[in-house]
Coordinates of C-alpha atoms and ligand atoms in Angstrom, one line a residue:
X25 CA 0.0 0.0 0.0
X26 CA 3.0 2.4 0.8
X27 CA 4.3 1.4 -2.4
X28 CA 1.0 2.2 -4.0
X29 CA 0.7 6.0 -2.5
X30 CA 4.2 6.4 -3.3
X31 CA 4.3 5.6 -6.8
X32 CA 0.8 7.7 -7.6
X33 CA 1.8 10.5 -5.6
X34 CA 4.8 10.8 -7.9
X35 CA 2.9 10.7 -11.0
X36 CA 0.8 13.1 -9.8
X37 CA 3.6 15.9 -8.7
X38 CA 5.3 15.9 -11.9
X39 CA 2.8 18.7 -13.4
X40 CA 3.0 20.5 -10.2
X41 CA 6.9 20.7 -10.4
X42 CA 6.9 21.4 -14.5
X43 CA 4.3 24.1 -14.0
X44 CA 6.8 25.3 -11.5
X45 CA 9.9 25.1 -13.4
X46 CA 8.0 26.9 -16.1
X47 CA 6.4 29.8 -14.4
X48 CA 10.2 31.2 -13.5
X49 CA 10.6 34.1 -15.7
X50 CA 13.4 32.6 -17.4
X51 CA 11.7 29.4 -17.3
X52 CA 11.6 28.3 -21.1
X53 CA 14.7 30.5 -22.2
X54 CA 17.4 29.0 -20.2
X55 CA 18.9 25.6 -21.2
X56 CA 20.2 24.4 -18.2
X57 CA 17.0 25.3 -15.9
X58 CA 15.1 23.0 -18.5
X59 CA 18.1 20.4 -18.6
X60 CA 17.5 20.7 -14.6
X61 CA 13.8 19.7 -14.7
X62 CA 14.8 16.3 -17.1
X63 CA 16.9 15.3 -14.4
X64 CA 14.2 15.9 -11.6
X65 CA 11.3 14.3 -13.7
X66 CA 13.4 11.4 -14.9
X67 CA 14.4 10.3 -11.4
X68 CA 11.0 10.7 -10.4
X69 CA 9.8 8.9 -12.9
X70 CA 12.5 6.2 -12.4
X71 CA 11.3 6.0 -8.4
X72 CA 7.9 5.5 -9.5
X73 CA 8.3 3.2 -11.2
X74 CA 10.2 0.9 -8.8
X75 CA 7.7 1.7 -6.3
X76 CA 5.4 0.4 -8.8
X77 CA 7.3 -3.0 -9.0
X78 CA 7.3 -3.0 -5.1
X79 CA 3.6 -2.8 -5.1
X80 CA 3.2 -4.9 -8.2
X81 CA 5.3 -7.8 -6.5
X82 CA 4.2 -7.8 -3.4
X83 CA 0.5 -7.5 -5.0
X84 CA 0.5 -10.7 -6.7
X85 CA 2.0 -12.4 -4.2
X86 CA -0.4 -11.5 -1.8
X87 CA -3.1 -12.6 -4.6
X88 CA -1.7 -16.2 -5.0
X89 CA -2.2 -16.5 -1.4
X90 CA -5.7 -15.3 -1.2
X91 CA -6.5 -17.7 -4.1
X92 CA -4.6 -20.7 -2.4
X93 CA -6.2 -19.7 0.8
X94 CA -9.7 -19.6 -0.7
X95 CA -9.4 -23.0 -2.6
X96 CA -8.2 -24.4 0.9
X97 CA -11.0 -23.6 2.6
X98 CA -13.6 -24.6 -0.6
X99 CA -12.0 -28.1 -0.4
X100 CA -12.0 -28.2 3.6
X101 CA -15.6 -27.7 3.0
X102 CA -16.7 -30.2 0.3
X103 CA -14.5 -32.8 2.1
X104 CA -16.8 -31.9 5.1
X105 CA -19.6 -32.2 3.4
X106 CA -21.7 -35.6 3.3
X107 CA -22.4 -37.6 0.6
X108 CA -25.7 -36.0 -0.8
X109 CA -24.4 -32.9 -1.8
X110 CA -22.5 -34.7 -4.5
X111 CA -25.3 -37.0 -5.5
X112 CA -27.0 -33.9 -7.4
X113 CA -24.2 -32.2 -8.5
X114 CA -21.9 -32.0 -11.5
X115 CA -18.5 -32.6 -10.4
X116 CA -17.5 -30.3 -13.4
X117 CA -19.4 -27.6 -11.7
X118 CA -17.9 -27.5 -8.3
X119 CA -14.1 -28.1 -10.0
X120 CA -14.9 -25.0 -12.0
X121 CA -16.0 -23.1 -9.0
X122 CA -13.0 -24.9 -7.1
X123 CA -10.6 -23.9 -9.9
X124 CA -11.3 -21.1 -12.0
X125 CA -13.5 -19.0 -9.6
X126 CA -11.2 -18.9 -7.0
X127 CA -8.6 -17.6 -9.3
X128 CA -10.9 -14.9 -10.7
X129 CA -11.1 -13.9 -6.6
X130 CA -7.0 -13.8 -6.4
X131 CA -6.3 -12.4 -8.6
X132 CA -8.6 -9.1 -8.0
X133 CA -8.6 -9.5 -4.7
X134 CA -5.1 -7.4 -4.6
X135 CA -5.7 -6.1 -7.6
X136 CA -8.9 -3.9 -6.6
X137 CA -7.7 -2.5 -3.4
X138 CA -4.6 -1.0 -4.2
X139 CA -5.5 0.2 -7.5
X140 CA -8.5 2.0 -5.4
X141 CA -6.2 3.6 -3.2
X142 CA -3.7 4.7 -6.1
X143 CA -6.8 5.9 -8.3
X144 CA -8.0 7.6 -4.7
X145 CA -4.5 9.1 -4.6
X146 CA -4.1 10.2 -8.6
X147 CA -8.0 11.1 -8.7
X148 CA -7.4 13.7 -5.6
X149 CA -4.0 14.6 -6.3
X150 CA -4.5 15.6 -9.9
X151 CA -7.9 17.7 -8.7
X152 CA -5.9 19.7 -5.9
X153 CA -3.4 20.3 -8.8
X154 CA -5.4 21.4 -11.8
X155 CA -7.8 23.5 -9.5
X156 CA -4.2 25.1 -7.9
X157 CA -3.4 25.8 -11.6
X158 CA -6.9 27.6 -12.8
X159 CA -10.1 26.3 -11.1
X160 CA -12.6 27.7 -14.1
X161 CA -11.1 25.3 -16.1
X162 CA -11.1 22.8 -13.6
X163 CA -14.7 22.3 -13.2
X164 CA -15.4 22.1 -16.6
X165 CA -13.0 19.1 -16.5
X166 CA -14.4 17.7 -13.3
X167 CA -18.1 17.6 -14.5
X168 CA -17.5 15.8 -17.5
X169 CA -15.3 13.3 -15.4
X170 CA -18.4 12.9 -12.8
X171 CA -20.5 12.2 -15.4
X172 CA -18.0 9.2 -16.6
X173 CA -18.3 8.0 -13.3
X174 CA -21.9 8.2 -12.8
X175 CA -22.1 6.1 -16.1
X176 CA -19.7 4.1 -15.3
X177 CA -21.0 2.4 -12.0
X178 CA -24.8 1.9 -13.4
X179 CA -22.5 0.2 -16.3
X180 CA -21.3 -2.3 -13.5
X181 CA -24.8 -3.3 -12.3
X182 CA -25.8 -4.6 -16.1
X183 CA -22.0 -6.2 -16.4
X184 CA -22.6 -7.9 -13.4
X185 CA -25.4 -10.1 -14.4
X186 CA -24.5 -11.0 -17.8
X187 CA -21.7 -12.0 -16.3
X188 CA -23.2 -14.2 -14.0
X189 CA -25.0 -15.8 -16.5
X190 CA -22.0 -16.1 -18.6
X191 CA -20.5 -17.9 -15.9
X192 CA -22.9 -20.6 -15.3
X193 CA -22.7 -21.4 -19.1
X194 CA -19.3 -22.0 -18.4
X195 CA -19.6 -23.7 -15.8
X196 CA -22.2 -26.2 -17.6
X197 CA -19.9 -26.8 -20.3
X198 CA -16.9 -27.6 -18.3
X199 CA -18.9 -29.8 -15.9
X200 CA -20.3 -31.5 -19.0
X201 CA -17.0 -32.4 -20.4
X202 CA -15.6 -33.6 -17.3
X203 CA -18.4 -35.9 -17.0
X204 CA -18.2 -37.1 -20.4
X205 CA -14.0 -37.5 -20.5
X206 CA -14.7 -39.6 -17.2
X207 CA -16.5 -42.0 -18.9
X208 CA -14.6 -41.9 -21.6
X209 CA -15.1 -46.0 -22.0
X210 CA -18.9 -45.9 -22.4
X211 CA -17.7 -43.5 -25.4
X212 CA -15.2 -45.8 -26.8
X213 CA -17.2 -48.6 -26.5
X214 CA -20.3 -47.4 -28.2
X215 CA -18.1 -45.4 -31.6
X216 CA -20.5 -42.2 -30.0
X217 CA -17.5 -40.0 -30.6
X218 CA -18.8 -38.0 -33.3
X219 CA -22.1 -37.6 -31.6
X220 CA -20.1 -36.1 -28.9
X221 CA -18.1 -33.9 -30.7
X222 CA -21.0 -33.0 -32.4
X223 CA -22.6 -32.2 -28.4
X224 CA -19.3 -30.6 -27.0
X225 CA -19.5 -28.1 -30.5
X226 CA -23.4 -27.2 -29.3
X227 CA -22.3 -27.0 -26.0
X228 CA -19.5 -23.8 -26.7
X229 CA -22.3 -22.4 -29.0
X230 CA -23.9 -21.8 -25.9
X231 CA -20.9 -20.4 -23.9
X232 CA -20.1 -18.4 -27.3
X233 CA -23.5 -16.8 -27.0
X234 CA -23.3 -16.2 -23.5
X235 CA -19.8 -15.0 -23.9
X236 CA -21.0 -12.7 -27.0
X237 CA -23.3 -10.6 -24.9
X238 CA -21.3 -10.0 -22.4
X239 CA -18.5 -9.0 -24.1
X240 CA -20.4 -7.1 -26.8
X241 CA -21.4 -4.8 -24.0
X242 CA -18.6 -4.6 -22.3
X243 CA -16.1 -3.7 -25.3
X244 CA -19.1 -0.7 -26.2
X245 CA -19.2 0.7 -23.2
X246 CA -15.5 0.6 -22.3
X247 CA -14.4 2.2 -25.3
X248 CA -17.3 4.7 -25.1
X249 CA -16.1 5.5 -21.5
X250 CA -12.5 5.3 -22.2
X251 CA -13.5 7.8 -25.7
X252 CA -15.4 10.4 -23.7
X253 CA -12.2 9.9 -21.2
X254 CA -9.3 10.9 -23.2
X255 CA -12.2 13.7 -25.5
X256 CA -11.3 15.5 -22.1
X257 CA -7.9 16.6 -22.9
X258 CA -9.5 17.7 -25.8
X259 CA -11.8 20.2 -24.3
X260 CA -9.2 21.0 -22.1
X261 CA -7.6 22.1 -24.4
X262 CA -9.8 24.1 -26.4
X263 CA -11.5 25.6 -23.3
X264 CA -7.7 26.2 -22.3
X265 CA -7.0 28.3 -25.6
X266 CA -10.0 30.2 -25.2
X267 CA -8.9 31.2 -21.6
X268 CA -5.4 31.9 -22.6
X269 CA -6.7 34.0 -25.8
X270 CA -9.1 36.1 -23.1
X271 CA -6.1 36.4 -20.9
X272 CA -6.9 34.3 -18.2
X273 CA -4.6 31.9 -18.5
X274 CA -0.9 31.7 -19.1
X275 CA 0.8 29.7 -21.8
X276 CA 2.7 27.8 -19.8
X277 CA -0.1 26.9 -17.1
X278 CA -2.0 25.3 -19.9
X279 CA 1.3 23.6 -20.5
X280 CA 1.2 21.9 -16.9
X281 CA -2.7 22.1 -16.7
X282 CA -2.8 19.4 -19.7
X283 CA -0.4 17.1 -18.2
X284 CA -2.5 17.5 -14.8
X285 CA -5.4 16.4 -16.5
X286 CA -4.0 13.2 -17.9
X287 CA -2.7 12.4 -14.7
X288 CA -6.3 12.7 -13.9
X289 CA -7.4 10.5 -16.6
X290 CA -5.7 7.7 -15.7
X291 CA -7.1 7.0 -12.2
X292 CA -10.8 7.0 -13.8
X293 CA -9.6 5.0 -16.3
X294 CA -8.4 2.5 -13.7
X295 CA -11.6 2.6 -11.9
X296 CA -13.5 2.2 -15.3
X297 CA -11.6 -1.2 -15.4
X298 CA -11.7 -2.1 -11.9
X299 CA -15.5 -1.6 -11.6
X300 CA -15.8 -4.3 -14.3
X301 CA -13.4 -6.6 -12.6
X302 CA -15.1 -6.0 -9.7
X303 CA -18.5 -7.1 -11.0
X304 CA -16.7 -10.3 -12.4
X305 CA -15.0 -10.9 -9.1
X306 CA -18.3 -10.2 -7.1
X307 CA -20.1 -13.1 -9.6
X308 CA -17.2 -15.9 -8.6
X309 CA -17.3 -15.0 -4.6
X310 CA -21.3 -15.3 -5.2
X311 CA -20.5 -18.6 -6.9
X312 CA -18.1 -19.9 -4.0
X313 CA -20.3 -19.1 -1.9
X314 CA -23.1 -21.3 -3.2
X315 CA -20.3 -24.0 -1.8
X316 CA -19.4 -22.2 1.6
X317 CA -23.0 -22.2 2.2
X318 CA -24.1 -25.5 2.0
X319 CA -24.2 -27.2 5.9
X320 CA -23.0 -30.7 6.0
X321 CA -26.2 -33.1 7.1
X322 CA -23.7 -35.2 8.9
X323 CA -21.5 -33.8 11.6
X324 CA -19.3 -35.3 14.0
X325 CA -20.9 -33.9 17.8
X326 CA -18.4 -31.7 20.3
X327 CA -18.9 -34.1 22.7
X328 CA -18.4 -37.5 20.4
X329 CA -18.2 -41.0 22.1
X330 CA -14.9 -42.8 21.4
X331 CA -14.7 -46.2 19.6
X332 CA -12.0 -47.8 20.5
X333 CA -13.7 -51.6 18.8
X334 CA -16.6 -52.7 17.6
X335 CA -17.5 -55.4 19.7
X336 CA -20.4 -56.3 20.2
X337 CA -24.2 -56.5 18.1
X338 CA -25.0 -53.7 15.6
X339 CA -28.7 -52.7 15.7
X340 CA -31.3 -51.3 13.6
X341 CA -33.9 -49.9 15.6
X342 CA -37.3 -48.7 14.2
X343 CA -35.2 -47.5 11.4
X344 CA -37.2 -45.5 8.7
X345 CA -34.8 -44.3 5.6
X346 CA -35.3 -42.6 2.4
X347 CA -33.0 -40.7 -0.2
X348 CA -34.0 -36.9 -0.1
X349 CA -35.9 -36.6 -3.2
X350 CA -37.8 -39.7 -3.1
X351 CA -41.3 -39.8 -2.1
X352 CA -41.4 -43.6 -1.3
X353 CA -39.0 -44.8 2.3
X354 CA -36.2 -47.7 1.2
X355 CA -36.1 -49.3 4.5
X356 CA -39.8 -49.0 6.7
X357 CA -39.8 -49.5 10.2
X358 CA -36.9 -51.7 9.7
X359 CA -35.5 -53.9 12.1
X360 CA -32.7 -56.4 12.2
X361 CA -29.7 -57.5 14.8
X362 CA -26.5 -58.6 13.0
X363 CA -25.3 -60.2 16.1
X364 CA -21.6 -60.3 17.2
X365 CA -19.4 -62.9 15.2
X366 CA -21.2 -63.7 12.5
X367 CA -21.7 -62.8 8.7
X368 CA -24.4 -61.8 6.8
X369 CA -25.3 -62.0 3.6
X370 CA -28.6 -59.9 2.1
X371 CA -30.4 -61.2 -0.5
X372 CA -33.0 -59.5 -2.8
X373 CA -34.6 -57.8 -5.9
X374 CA -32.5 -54.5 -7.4
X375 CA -33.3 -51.5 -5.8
X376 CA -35.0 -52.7 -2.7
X377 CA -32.3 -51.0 -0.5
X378 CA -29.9 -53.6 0.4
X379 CA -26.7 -51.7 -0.4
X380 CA -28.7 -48.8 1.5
X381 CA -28.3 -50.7 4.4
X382 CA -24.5 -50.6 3.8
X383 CA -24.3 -46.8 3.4
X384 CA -26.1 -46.5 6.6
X385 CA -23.7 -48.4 8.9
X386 CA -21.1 -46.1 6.8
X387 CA -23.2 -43.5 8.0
X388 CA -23.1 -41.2 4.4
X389 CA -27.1 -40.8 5.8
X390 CA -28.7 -40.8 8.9
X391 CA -32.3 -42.7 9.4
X392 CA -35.0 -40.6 9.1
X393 CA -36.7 -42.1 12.3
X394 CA -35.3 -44.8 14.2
X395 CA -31.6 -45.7 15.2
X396 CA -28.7 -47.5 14.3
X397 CA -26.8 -48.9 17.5
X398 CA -23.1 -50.3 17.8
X399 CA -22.0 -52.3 20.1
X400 CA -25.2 -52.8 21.2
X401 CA -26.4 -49.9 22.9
X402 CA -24.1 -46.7 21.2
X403 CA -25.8 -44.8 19.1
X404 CA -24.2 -44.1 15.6
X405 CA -25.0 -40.4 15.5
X406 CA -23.1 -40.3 18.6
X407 CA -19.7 -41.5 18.3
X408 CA -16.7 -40.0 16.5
X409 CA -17.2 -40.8 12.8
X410 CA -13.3 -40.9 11.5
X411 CA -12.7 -43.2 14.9
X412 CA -15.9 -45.6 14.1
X413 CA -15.0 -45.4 10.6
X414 CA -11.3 -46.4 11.4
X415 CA -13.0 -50.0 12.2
X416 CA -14.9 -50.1 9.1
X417 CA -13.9 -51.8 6.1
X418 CA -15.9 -51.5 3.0
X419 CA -15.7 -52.7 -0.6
X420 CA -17.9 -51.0 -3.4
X421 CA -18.6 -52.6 -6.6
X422 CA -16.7 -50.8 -8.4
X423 CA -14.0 -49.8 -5.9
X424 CA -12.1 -46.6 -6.3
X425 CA -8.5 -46.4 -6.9
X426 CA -6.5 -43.5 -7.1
X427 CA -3.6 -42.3 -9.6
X428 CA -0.5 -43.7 -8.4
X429 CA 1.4 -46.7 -7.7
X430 CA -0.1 -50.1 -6.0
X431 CA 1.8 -49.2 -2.7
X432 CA 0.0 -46.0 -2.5
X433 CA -3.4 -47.0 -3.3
X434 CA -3.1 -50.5 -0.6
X435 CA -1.6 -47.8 2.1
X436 CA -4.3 -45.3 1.2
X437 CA -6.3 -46.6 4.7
X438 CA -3.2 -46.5 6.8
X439 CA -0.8 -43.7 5.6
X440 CA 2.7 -44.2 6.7
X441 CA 2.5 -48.4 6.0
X442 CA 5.7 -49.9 5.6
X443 CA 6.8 -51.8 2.4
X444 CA 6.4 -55.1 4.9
X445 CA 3.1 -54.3 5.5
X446 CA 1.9 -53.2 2.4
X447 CA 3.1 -56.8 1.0
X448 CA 1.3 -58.6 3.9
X449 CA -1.8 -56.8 3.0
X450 CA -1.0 -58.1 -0.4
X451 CA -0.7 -61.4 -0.3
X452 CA -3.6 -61.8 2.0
X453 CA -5.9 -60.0 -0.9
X454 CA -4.2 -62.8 -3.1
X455 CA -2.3 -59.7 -5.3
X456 CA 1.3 -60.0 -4.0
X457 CA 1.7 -62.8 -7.3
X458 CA 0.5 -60.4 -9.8
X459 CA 1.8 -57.6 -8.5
X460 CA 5.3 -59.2 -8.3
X461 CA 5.6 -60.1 -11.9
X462 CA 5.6 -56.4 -12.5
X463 CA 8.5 -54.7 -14.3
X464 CA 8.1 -51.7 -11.4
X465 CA 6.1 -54.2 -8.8
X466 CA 4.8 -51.8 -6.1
X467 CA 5.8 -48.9 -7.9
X468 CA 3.6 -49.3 -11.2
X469 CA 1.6 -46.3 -11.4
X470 CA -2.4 -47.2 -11.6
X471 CA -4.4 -45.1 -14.1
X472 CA -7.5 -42.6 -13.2
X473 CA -9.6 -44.7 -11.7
X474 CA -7.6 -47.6 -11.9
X475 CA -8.0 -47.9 -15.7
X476 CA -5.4 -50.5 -16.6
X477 CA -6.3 -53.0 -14.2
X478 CA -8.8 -56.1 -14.3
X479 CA -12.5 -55.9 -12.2
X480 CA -11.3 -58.4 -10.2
X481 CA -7.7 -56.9 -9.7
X482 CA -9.0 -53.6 -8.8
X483 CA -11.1 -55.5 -6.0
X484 CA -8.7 -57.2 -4.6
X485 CA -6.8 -53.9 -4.4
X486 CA -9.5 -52.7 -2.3
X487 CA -9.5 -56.1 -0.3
X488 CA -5.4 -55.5 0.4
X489 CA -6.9 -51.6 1.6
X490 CA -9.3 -53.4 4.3
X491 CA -6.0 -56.5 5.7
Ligands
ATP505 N1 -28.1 -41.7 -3.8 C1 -29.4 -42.0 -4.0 N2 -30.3 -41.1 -4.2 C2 -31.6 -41.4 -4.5 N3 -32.1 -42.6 -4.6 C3 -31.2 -43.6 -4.4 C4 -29.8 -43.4 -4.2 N4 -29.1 -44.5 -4.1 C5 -30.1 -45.5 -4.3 N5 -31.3 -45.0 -4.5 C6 -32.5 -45.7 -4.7 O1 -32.8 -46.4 -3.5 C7 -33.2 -47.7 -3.8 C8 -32.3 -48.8 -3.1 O2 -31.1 -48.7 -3.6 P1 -29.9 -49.7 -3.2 O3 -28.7 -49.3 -3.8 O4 -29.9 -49.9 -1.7 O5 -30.5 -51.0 -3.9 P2 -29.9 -52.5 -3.8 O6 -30.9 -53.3 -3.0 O7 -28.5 -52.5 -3.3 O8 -30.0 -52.9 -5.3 P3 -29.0 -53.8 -6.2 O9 -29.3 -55.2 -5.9 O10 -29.4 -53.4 -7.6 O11 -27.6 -53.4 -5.9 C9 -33.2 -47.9 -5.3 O12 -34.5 -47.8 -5.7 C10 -32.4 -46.7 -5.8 O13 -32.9 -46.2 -7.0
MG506 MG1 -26.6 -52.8 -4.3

C-alpha cells in the first residue's frame, strides 16, 4: 500500500513541479533550468516506477495467497460435506468453481484494493493540482469526469449479471465435459465419438452466446467510457486556448494544466476497469459461496463418544430411511440385529435398499426415524465418525482407486504403512503374485480410476486396503 501511495503520488507531482519550473521568468529560455527539470522528472519517474514494482510484487504475491487460501477452505468444506451434496451435482461444476472462480477472486482481490487507493491518490491529487493551476477550467474538466463515473457504476450493475449468467454457461460446459472424459469408456465402447463432438461443438455455441453478450457490451461501453475519457484533454484544451486568448490563462499553465489532466485520466480509467473486474470478481465469490453455504447433514458432535472396537451387536432400531428426493422410504420401520461374530449376507430384488443398508452403517445418511446402535447400545449419531470409521472396512462394486502406484493406493487406509506391511496386506488379498511379476512391482503407477487393471484386480486392491 506504501508502495502504491508512493508511486501515484509521484505521478501526480510531476505537473506540479513542470508548471513550477515553467512559471520562473526565465523558465523556457534558459537551457540548463530546463536540462534541470529532465533530471528531476526522470528520477521521479525512475522512483515511480520501482515503487510500482514493489507494489506490483508484493501485490500478486499477496493474490496467489488469497486464491490458495480460498481453494483451501472450498476443499475443507466439500470434504466436510456428506455424501448427498454430491449425489445432485456435477462434479464439473464445483471443480470449476473450485478452480477457475477462485482464481478470478485472487487475482482481484489485490488487484482492486490498491488500484483503489492509487486511483483515490491520482484522482485527488490531480484535482488539488489542476484547480491550484486555474479552477474555471477545472470544473469544466471535473463535471465531465463525474458524469463518466456516474455512467460508469450503473454500467457495472448490467455487467454484473451478464456476467453471472455467462458464468454458469461455463460452468455447464466444463462440468459437462468432465463428466463425459470420465466416462470416456462408455464412449469408446459405443463409436459415439462423433455424436459427442457434435454435443461438446453445441455445448461452446452456448458459452459463445453467452460469452457474446457479455462482451459485446462490455467492449461498447468501455471504449465509449474510455473515448469520452481521453475527449477531455481535448476540451481541455480548447477551453484552455479560449482562456489563454481572453487572458486568463498563461501559456505555460496550460502547458502543466494538460499534463494534470491526464494524470487525472488515468485513475478514472483504472476505476473504469476495476469496476468491471469487480463485478466479475463479485459473480465468482457469489458462486463460491453457493459451496461455503451449504451445511454438512452429517457432523461429527463436540462431545463424540470414542470407539475404540466394535464389539459387540449392531442394531437397527425402528429405522425408517429414504433418499431426499424420493417420495417412497427404502427401509420401513426396519429392524434387524446382525449379532456379534457372524456374517451376513442380504439377499434381494435390485433396488430394494440392500446396499442402502450398507451406506447407513457407513453413516453417508442418517435414518430418518429410528436408530442405528453399535456395540449394542451406542448410538451411531453419537460417536466420533473418523474413529468408528477407522474400524470399518468396505468394498464397493466398483471400488475406487487412485492415480498412483499399488503401494499408494493399498496404504491409502493406513498412511505411513511400511513396504512389509503393504506386502502382507497383499498377499492376503491374493495380489502380492501379480503384483510381483511387475516390471516396477509396487511402484507401477495405476491409471484414473484404476483404468489399466482387471474388475477383479481392482477389487482385490480394495480387499489389500481393508487387511
Ligand atoms: N443416492 C441415491 N439417491 C436417491 N435414490 C437412491 C440413491 N441410491 C439409491 N437410491 C434408490 O434407492 C433404492 C435402493 O437402492 P440400493 O442401492 O440400496 O439397492 P440394492 O438393493 O443395493 O440394489 P442392487 O441389488 O441393484 O444393488 C433404489 O431404488 C435406488 O434407486
Ligand atoms: Mg446394491
Amino acid at each position: 500500500m506504501l508502495a502504491t501511495v508512493i508511486s501515484a503520488a509521484v505521478s501526480v507531482i510531476i505537473p506540479k513541479i513542470t508548471n513550477n519550473f515553467l512559471a520562473k521568468p526565465d523558465g523556457f529560455t534558459n537551457l540548463s533550468n530546463i536540462l534541470n527539470l529532465a533530471y528531476i522528472l526522470i528520477s521521479l519517474q525512475i522512483g515511480s516506477g520501482l515503487f510500482m514494482y514493489i507494489r506490483n510484487l508484493t501485490g500478486s504475491m499477496i493474490g496467489v495467497k488469497v486464491e490458495i487460501e480460498y481453494r483451501n477452505k472450498v476443499l475443507k468444506h466439500l470434504l466436510e460435506l456428506d455424501m448427498s451434496y454430491y449425489e445432485d451435482r456435477k462434479i464439473g461444476d464445483t471443480l470449476t468453481k473450485l478452480i477457475s472462480d477462485t482464481g478470478v477472486i485472487g487475482e482481484n482481490m489485490q488487484s482492486i484494493p490498491l488500484t483503489i487507493l492509487s486511483s483515490v491518490v491520482t484522482f485527488f491529487g490531480s484535482i488539488y493540482v489542476i484547480f491550484s493551476l486555474n479552477w474555471q477550467l477545472s470544473l469544466i474538466v471535473l463535471g465531465i469526469v463525474l458524469l463518466i463515473l456516474v455512467v460508469s457504476i450503473l454500467n457495472v450493475q448490467i455487467i454484473r449479471y451478464l456476467n453471472y449468467k455467462w458464468r454458469k454457461v461455463y460452468t455447464d460446459v466444463n462440468a459437462d465435459i468432465t463428466d463425459r472424459l470420465s466416462t470416456i469408456t462408455l464412449i469408446k465402447s459405443n463409436a459415439t465419438e462423433k455424436t459427442e463432438n457434435e454435443r461438446f461443438f453445441n455445448e461452446h455455441l452456448k458459452y459463445y452466446q453467452a460469452a457474446k453478450k457479455t462482451i459485446t457490451f462490455d467492449s461498447f461501453t468501455r471504449a465509449l467510457l474510455i473515448t469520452l475519457l481521453t475527449g477531455i484533454n481535448i476540451v481541455g484544451l480548447v477551453a484552455g486556448f479560449i482562456f489563454v486568448n481572453k487572458g486568463m490563462l498563461q501559456p505555460t499553465t496550460l502547458i502543466a494544466f494538460i499534463l494534470a489532466v491526464n494524470t487525472l485520466i488515468f485513475p478514472v480509467i483504472q476505476s473504469i476497469v476495476l469496476l468491471g473486474n469487480l463485478a466479475k470478481t463479485s459473480t465468482s465469490i457469489i458462486r463460491v459461496n453457493e459451496i461455503l453455504e451449504v451445511e454438512p447433514k452429517i457432523k461429527t458432535k463436540d462431545n463424540a463418544l470414542a470407539v475404540n472396537e466394535i464389539t459387540n451387536d449392531i442394531i437397527f432400531e425402528n429405522v425408517n430411511f429414504r433418499y431426499d428426493d424420493k417420495e417412497a422410504w427404502i427401509l420401513e420401520n426396519f429392524n434387524f440385529t446382525f449379532e456379534k461374530g457372524k456374517s451376513y449376507v442380504i439377499i434381494g430384488a435390485t433396488g430394494v435398499g440392500k446396499t442402502t443398508i450398507s451406506k447407513l452403517l457407513l453413516r453417508y445418511y442418517d435414518p430418518a426415524q429410528g436408530r442405528i446402535l453399535i456395540n449394542k447400545d451406542t448410538d451411531l449419531r453419537d460417536v466420533d465418525l473418523a474413529q468408528y470409521l477407522h474400524h470399518i472396512g468396505y468394498i464397493e462394486q466398483d471400488p475406487q482407486i487412485l492415480y498412483g502406484t499399488f503401494a499408494e493406493n493399498i496404504s491409502y487406509t493406513k498412511q505411513g504403512a511400511t513396504l512389509d506391511e503393504i506386502k502382507a496386506a497383499a498377499t492376503k488379498a491374493n495380489l502380492h503374485d501379480y503384483i510381483q511379476e511387475l516390471p516396477n512391482g509396487y511402484n507401477t503407477i495405476l491409471g484414473e480410476r484404476g483404468i489399466n487393471l482387471s474388475g477383479g484386480q481392482k477389487q482385490r486392491v480394495a480387499i489389500a486396503r481393508i487387511f
